């Protein structure tokens, strides 16, 4: 099983390859999700407040895989299914390029080369996204199971993004849970708070 950073979403055409910087590779959030999983996955005593100092050291790709295996039970299957699905997607893109009658033969050839050039990139991005959402699902379930009322973290874009993803999962569940994402200042520090309204 392989996980690694690839980069933002690639937009592939017969004129070249550009990258949409608004569609970041989910890999960049995995370190934060793992830190939150480690911080929140324990038994809770009612009305007790818990603090956790996240590690500042970034985990290696292999360490990320090892940590994710602790939280995503069906990780191997997710990896395999996502890889197969992404390969099929790329194969379909190749077939569409071959059948594209709007392009001349030279443009089609360039498009085919660009798609093939980005094959591994596209597949790895899909794997990263699937593993991210597996970890986010687990994080949301830990919050529900532990009846966690709120989580506060430094107001960094990555924490806010992860909290926003958790909100999405909590809202979509069988029994939707209301949440509130708030940014506030405390003692000169900008913080982000995810409130979970269980009842």
PDB file of C-alpha atoms in Angstrom:
ATOM      1  CA  UNK A   1       0.000   0.000   0.000  1.00  0.00           C
ATOM      2  CA  UNK A   2       1.394   3.335  -1.045  1.00  0.00           C
ATOM      3  CA  UNK A   3       0.452   6.835  -0.025  1.00  0.00           C
ATOM      4  CA  UNK A   4       2.251  10.008  -1.055  1.00  0.00           C
ATOM      5  CA  UNK A   5       1.667  13.642  -1.886  1.00  0.00           C
ATOM      6  CA  UNK A   6       0.984  14.363  -5.538  1.00  0.00           C
ATOM      7  CA  UNK A   7      -0.538  17.840  -5.727  1.00  0.00           C
ATOM      8  CA  UNK A   8      -3.638  19.786  -6.773  1.00  0.00           C
ATOM      9  CA  UNK A   9      -6.199  18.568  -9.296  1.00  0.00           C
ATOM     10  CA  UNK A  10      -4.831  18.268 -12.821  1.00  0.00           C
ATOM     11  CA  UNK A  11      -6.891  19.655 -15.689  1.00  0.00           C
ATOM     12  CA  UNK A  12      -5.760  17.810 -18.800  1.00  0.00           C
ATOM     13  CA  UNK A  13      -6.409  18.946 -22.353  1.00  0.00           C
ATOM     14  CA  UNK A  14      -4.861  18.786 -25.826  1.00  0.00           C
ATOM     15  CA  UNK A  15      -3.144  22.118 -25.112  1.00  0.00           C
ATOM     16  CA  UNK A  16      -1.405  21.009 -21.908  1.00  0.00           C
ATOM     17  CA  UNK A  17      -1.855  20.291 -18.215  1.00  0.00           C
ATOM     18  CA  UNK A  18      -2.785  22.926 -15.635  1.00  0.00           C
ATOM     19  CA  UNK A  19      -3.356  22.514 -11.921  1.00  0.00           C
ATOM     20  CA  UNK A  20      -6.350  23.827  -9.983  1.00  0.00           C
ATOM     21  CA  UNK A  21      -4.810  25.108  -6.756  1.00  0.00           C
ATOM     22  CA  UNK A  22      -8.299  25.370  -5.226  1.00  0.00           C
ATOM     23  CA  UNK A  23      -8.562  21.551  -5.367  1.00  0.00           C
ATOM     24  CA  UNK A  24      -5.726  20.519  -3.048  1.00  0.00           C
ATOM     25  CA  UNK A  25      -4.572  16.929  -2.679  1.00  0.00           C
ATOM     26  CA  UNK A  26      -6.264  15.490   0.466  1.00  0.00           C
ATOM     27  CA  UNK A  27      -2.869  14.096   1.447  1.00  0.00           C
ATOM     28  CA  UNK A  28      -1.978  17.495   2.935  1.00  0.00           C
ATOM     29  CA  UNK A  29      -4.680  17.045   5.605  1.00  0.00           C
ATOM     30  CA  UNK A  30      -3.867  13.467   6.630  1.00  0.00           C
ATOM     31  CA  UNK A  31      -1.287  14.437   9.254  1.00  0.00           C
ATOM     32  CA  UNK A  32      -3.867  16.689  10.985  1.00  0.00           C
ATOM     33  CA  UNK A  33      -6.580  14.004  10.848  1.00  0.00           C
ATOM     34  CA  UNK A  34      -4.219  11.432  12.394  1.00  0.00           C
ATOM     35  CA  UNK A  35      -3.302  13.884  15.180  1.00  0.00           C
ATOM     36  CA  UNK A  36      -6.992  14.489  15.913  1.00  0.00           C
ATOM     37  CA  UNK A  37      -7.740  10.753  15.864  1.00  0.00           C
ATOM     38  CA  UNK A  38      -4.939  10.120  18.359  1.00  0.00           C
ATOM     39  CA  UNK A  39      -6.133  13.009  20.533  1.00  0.00           C
ATOM     40  CA  UNK A  40      -9.796  11.988  20.633  1.00  0.00           C
ATOM     41  CA  UNK A  41      -9.740   8.175  20.575  1.00  0.00           C
ATOM     42  CA  UNK A  42      -9.960   7.307  24.283  1.00  0.00           C
ATOM     43  CA  UNK A  43     -12.503   6.807  27.050  1.00  0.00           C
ATOM     44  CA  UNK A  44     -14.191   9.934  28.361  1.00  0.00           C
ATOM     45  CA  UNK A  45     -15.366  10.980  31.807  1.00  0.00           C
ATOM     46  CA  UNK A  46     -18.469  13.152  31.689  1.00  0.00           C
ATOM     47  CA  UNK A  47     -17.902  16.907  32.133  1.00  0.00           C
ATOM     48  CA  UNK A  48     -14.096  16.523  32.068  1.00  0.00           C
ATOM     49  CA  UNK A  49     -12.075  18.723  29.731  1.00  0.00           C
ATOM     50  CA  UNK A  50      -9.177  17.115  27.845  1.00  0.00           C
ATOM     51  CA  UNK A  51      -6.101  18.786  26.360  1.00  0.00           C
ATOM     52  CA  UNK A  52      -3.808  17.253  23.789  1.00  0.00           C
ATOM     53  CA  UNK A  53      -0.588  18.752  22.459  1.00  0.00           C
ATOM     54  CA  UNK A  54      -0.302  17.665  18.848  1.00  0.00           C
ATOM     55  CA  UNK A  55       3.105  16.656  17.565  1.00  0.00           C
ATOM     56  CA  UNK A  56       4.673  19.209  15.283  1.00  0.00           C
ATOM     57  CA  UNK A  57       6.725  16.557  13.481  1.00  0.00           C
ATOM     58  CA  UNK A  58       5.191  15.500  10.194  1.00  0.00           C
ATOM     59  CA  UNK A  59       4.677  11.776   9.821  1.00  0.00           C
ATOM     60  CA  UNK A  60       6.408   9.992   6.958  1.00  0.00           C
ATOM     61  CA  UNK A  61       4.306   8.300   4.272  1.00  0.00           C
ATOM     62  CA  UNK A  62       4.884   4.892   5.897  1.00  0.00           C
ATOM     63  CA  UNK A  63       4.007   6.245   9.362  1.00  0.00           C
ATOM     64  CA  UNK A  64       0.791   7.733   7.970  1.00  0.00           C
ATOM     65  CA  UNK A  65      -0.181   4.358   6.495  1.00  0.00           C
ATOM     66  CA  UNK A  66       0.577   2.599   9.802  1.00  0.00           C
ATOM     67  CA  UNK A  67      -1.467   5.122  11.793  1.00  0.00           C
ATOM     68  CA  UNK A  68      -4.391   5.041   9.353  1.00  0.00           C
ATOM     69  CA  UNK A  69      -4.480   1.241   9.582  1.00  0.00           C
ATOM     70  CA  UNK A  70      -5.251   1.674  13.299  1.00  0.00           C
ATOM     71  CA  UNK A  71      -8.382   3.673  12.496  1.00  0.00           C
ATOM     72  CA  UNK A  72      -9.666   2.554   9.084  1.00  0.00           C
ATOM     73  CA  UNK A  73     -10.532  -1.120   9.452  1.00  0.00           C
ATOM     74  CA  UNK A  74     -11.285  -1.659   5.765  1.00  0.00           C
ATOM     75  CA  UNK A  75      -8.349   0.420   4.555  1.00  0.00           C
ATOM     76  CA  UNK A  76      -6.889  -2.335   2.352  1.00  0.00           C
ATOM     77  CA  UNK A  77     -10.232  -2.795   0.580  1.00  0.00           C
ATOM     78  CA  UNK A  78     -10.731   0.956   0.179  1.00  0.00           C
ATOM     79  CA  UNK A  79      -7.233   1.231  -1.294  1.00  0.00           C
ATOM     80  CA  UNK A  80      -7.823  -1.643  -3.751  1.00  0.00           C
ATOM     81  CA  UNK A  81     -11.296  -0.476  -4.800  1.00  0.00           C
ATOM     82  CA  UNK A  82     -10.195   3.131  -5.249  1.00  0.00           C
ATOM     83  CA  UNK A  83      -7.137   2.128  -7.281  1.00  0.00           C
ATOM     84  CA  UNK A  84      -9.270  -0.032  -9.598  1.00  0.00           C
ATOM     85  CA  UNK A  85     -11.907   2.689  -9.950  1.00  0.00           C
ATOM     86  CA  UNK A  86      -9.294   5.368 -10.714  1.00  0.00           C
ATOM     87  CA  UNK A  87      -7.584   3.121 -13.273  1.00  0.00           C
ATOM     88  CA  UNK A  88     -10.952   2.556 -14.954  1.00  0.00           C
ATOM     89  CA  UNK A  89     -11.586   6.322 -14.930  1.00  0.00           C
ATOM     90  CA  UNK A  90      -8.237   6.990 -16.662  1.00  0.00           C
ATOM     91  CA  UNK A  91      -8.921   4.218 -19.201  1.00  0.00           C
ATOM     92  CA  UNK A  92     -12.310   5.839 -19.954  1.00  0.00           C
ATOM     93  CA  UNK A  93     -10.628   9.218 -20.407  1.00  0.00           C
ATOM     94  CA  UNK A  94      -8.218   7.613 -22.884  1.00  0.00           C
ATOM     95  CA  UNK A  95     -11.118   6.029 -24.777  1.00  0.00           C
ATOM     96  CA  UNK A  96     -12.979   9.375 -24.910  1.00  0.00           C
ATOM     97  CA  UNK A  97      -9.817  11.075 -26.194  1.00  0.00           C
ATOM     98  CA  UNK A  98      -9.403   8.461 -28.932  1.00  0.00           C
ATOM     99  CA  UNK A  99     -13.038   8.967 -30.008  1.00  0.00           C
ATOM    100  CA  UNK A 100     -12.990  12.771 -29.800  1.00  0.00           C
ATOM    101  CA  UNK A 101     -14.000  13.984 -33.263  1.00  0.00           C
ATOM    102  CA  UNK A 102     -13.672  17.660 -32.315  1.00  0.00           C
ATOM    103  CA  UNK A 103      -9.881  17.312 -32.252  1.00  0.00           C
ATOM    104  CA  UNK A 104      -7.610  16.615 -35.201  1.00  0.00           C
ATOM    105  CA  UNK A 105      -5.270  13.606 -35.073  1.00  0.00           C
ATOM    106  CA  UNK A 106      -2.311  15.622 -33.738  1.00  0.00           C
ATOM    107  CA  UNK A 107      -4.424  17.186 -30.952  1.00  0.00           C
ATOM    108  CA  UNK A 108      -5.815  13.745 -30.043  1.00  0.00           C
ATOM    109  CA  UNK A 109      -2.283  12.363 -29.854  1.00  0.00           C
ATOM    110  CA  UNK A 110      -1.201  15.192 -27.526  1.00  0.00           C
ATOM    111  CA  UNK A 111      -4.274  14.676 -25.329  1.00  0.00           C
ATOM    112  CA  UNK A 112      -3.571  10.928 -25.100  1.00  0.00           C
ATOM    113  CA  UNK A 113       0.055  11.570 -24.127  1.00  0.00           C
ATOM    114  CA  UNK A 114      -1.028  14.082 -21.463  1.00  0.00           C
ATOM    115  CA  UNK A 115      -3.558  11.644 -19.961  1.00  0.00           C
ATOM    116  CA  UNK A 116      -1.000   8.824 -19.922  1.00  0.00           C
ATOM    117  CA  UNK A 117       1.601  11.150 -18.419  1.00  0.00           C
ATOM    118  CA  UNK A 118      -0.783  11.936 -15.526  1.00  0.00           C
ATOM    119  CA  UNK A 119      -2.122   8.379 -14.989  1.00  0.00           C
ATOM    120  CA  UNK A 120      -0.217   7.646 -11.745  1.00  0.00           C
ATOM    121  CA  UNK A 121      -0.885  11.168 -10.486  1.00  0.00           C
ATOM    122  CA  UNK A 122      -4.664  10.824 -10.950  1.00  0.00           C
ATOM    123  CA  UNK A 123      -4.743   7.370  -9.346  1.00  0.00           C
ATOM    124  CA  UNK A 124      -2.704   8.445  -6.311  1.00  0.00           C
ATOM    125  CA  UNK A 125      -4.864  11.548  -5.794  1.00  0.00           C
ATOM    126  CA  UNK A 126      -7.961   9.331  -5.755  1.00  0.00           C
ATOM    127  CA  UNK A 127      -6.353   6.981  -3.222  1.00  0.00           C
ATOM    128  CA  UNK A 128      -5.365   9.922  -0.996  1.00  0.00           C
ATOM    129  CA  UNK A 129      -8.925  11.285  -1.126  1.00  0.00           C
ATOM    130  CA  UNK A 130     -10.504   7.923  -0.234  1.00  0.00           C
ATOM    131  CA  UNK A 131      -8.154   7.351   2.700  1.00  0.00           C
ATOM    132  CA  UNK A 132      -8.781  10.895   3.924  1.00  0.00           C
ATOM    133  CA  UNK A 133     -12.546  10.333   3.966  1.00  0.00           C
ATOM    134  CA  UNK A 134     -12.117   6.966   5.679  1.00  0.00           C
ATOM    135  CA  UNK A 135     -10.200   8.767   8.447  1.00  0.00           C
ATOM    136  CA  UNK A 136     -12.777  11.602   8.562  1.00  0.00           C
ATOM    137  CA  UNK A 137     -15.615   9.056   8.940  1.00  0.00           C
ATOM    138  CA  UNK A 138     -13.744   7.465  11.843  1.00  0.00           C
ATOM    139  CA  UNK A 139     -13.125  10.863  13.453  1.00  0.00           C
ATOM    140  CA  UNK A 140     -16.830  11.777  13.186  1.00  0.00           C
ATOM    141  CA  UNK A 141     -17.801   8.421  14.725  1.00  0.00           C
ATOM    142  CA  UNK A 142     -15.354   8.918  17.622  1.00  0.00           C
ATOM    143  CA  UNK A 143     -16.920  12.332  18.300  1.00  0.00           C
ATOM    144  CA  UNK A 144     -20.433  10.838  18.279  1.00  0.00           C
ATOM    145  CA  UNK A 145     -19.493   7.820  20.393  1.00  0.00           C
ATOM    146  CA  UNK A 146     -17.599   9.927  22.950  1.00  0.00           C
ATOM    147  CA  UNK A 147     -20.398  12.525  23.100  1.00  0.00           C
ATOM    148  CA  UNK A 148     -17.728  15.169  22.557  1.00  0.00           C
ATOM    149  CA  UNK A 149     -19.294  18.620  22.838  1.00  0.00           C
ATOM    150  CA  UNK A 150     -16.565  20.568  21.098  1.00  0.00           C
ATOM    151  CA  UNK A 151     -13.003  20.493  19.816  1.00  0.00           C
ATOM    152  CA  UNK A 152     -10.748  23.565  19.712  1.00  0.00           C
ATOM    153  CA  UNK A 153      -7.607  23.800  17.592  1.00  0.00           C
ATOM    154  CA  UNK A 154      -5.271  26.534  16.330  1.00  0.00           C
ATOM    155  CA  UNK A 155      -6.879  28.461  13.470  1.00  0.00           C
ATOM    156  CA  UNK A 156      -4.801  27.027  10.667  1.00  0.00           C
ATOM    157  CA  UNK A 157      -6.423  26.397   7.307  1.00  0.00           C
ATOM    158  CA  UNK A 158      -5.784  22.645   7.588  1.00  0.00           C
ATOM    159  CA  UNK A 159      -7.595  22.295  10.922  1.00  0.00           C
ATOM    160  CA  UNK A 160     -10.527  24.362   9.609  1.00  0.00           C
ATOM    161  CA  UNK A 161     -10.711  22.171   6.483  1.00  0.00           C
ATOM    162  CA  UNK A 162     -10.713  18.959   8.544  1.00  0.00           C
ATOM    163  CA  UNK A 163     -13.389  20.333  10.896  1.00  0.00           C
ATOM    164  CA  UNK A 164     -15.491  21.326   7.887  1.00  0.00           C
ATOM    165  CA  UNK A 165     -15.188  17.769   6.504  1.00  0.00           C
ATOM    166  CA  UNK A 166     -16.245  16.316   9.878  1.00  0.00           C
ATOM    167  CA  UNK A 167     -19.257  18.661   9.855  1.00  0.00           C
ATOM    168  CA  UNK A 168     -20.278  17.273   6.466  1.00  0.00           C
ATOM    169  CA  UNK A 169     -20.156  13.679   7.738  1.00  0.00           C
ATOM    170  CA  UNK A 170     -22.086  14.520  10.921  1.00  0.00           C
ATOM    171  CA  UNK A 171     -24.781  16.325   8.911  1.00  0.00           C
ATOM    172  CA  UNK A 172     -25.163  13.416   6.448  1.00  0.00           C
ATOM    173  CA  UNK A 173     -25.509  10.586   8.980  1.00  0.00           C
ATOM    174  CA  UNK A 174     -28.614   8.455   9.606  1.00  0.00           C
ATOM    175  CA  UNK A 175     -29.286  10.656  12.625  1.00  0.00           C
ATOM    176  CA  UNK A 176     -27.925  14.052  11.490  1.00  0.00           C
ATOM    177  CA  UNK A 177     -26.024  16.007  14.118  1.00  0.00           C
ATOM    178  CA  UNK A 178     -25.981  19.799  14.131  1.00  0.00           C
ATOM    179  CA  UNK A 179     -22.624  21.500  14.344  1.00  0.00           C
ATOM    180  CA  UNK A 180     -21.248  24.999  14.456  1.00  0.00           C
ATOM    181  CA  UNK A 181     -17.821  26.098  13.288  1.00  0.00           C
ATOM    182  CA  UNK A 182     -16.565  29.226  15.026  1.00  0.00           C
ATOM    183  CA  UNK A 183     -13.349  31.226  14.761  1.00  0.00           C
ATOM    184  CA  UNK A 184     -12.415  33.262  17.825  1.00  0.00           C
ATOM    185  CA  UNK A 185      -9.482  34.901  19.591  1.00  0.00           C
ATOM    186  CA  UNK A 186      -8.254  33.906  23.024  1.00  0.00           C
ATOM    187  CA  UNK A 187      -5.163  35.310  24.743  1.00  0.00           C
ATOM    188  CA  UNK A 188      -3.936  36.721  21.448  1.00  0.00           C
ATOM    189  CA  UNK A 189      -4.297  33.375  19.631  1.00  0.00           C
ATOM    190  CA  UNK A 190      -6.710  32.737  16.788  1.00  0.00           C
ATOM    191  CA  UNK A 191      -8.596  29.468  17.343  1.00  0.00           C
ATOM    192  CA  UNK A 192     -11.198  27.388  15.519  1.00  0.00           C
ATOM    193  CA  UNK A 193     -13.914  25.578  17.455  1.00  0.00           C
ATOM    194  CA  UNK A 194     -16.142  22.774  16.215  1.00  0.00           C
ATOM    195  CA  UNK A 195     -19.271  22.592  18.386  1.00  0.00           C
ATOM    196  CA  UNK A 196     -21.205  19.329  18.213  1.00  0.00           C
ATOM    197  CA  UNK A 197     -24.849  19.522  19.253  1.00  0.00           C
ATOM    198  CA  UNK A 198     -25.807  15.955  20.168  1.00  0.00           C
ATOM    199  CA  UNK A 199     -29.411  16.485  21.162  1.00  0.00           C
TER     200      UNK A 199
END
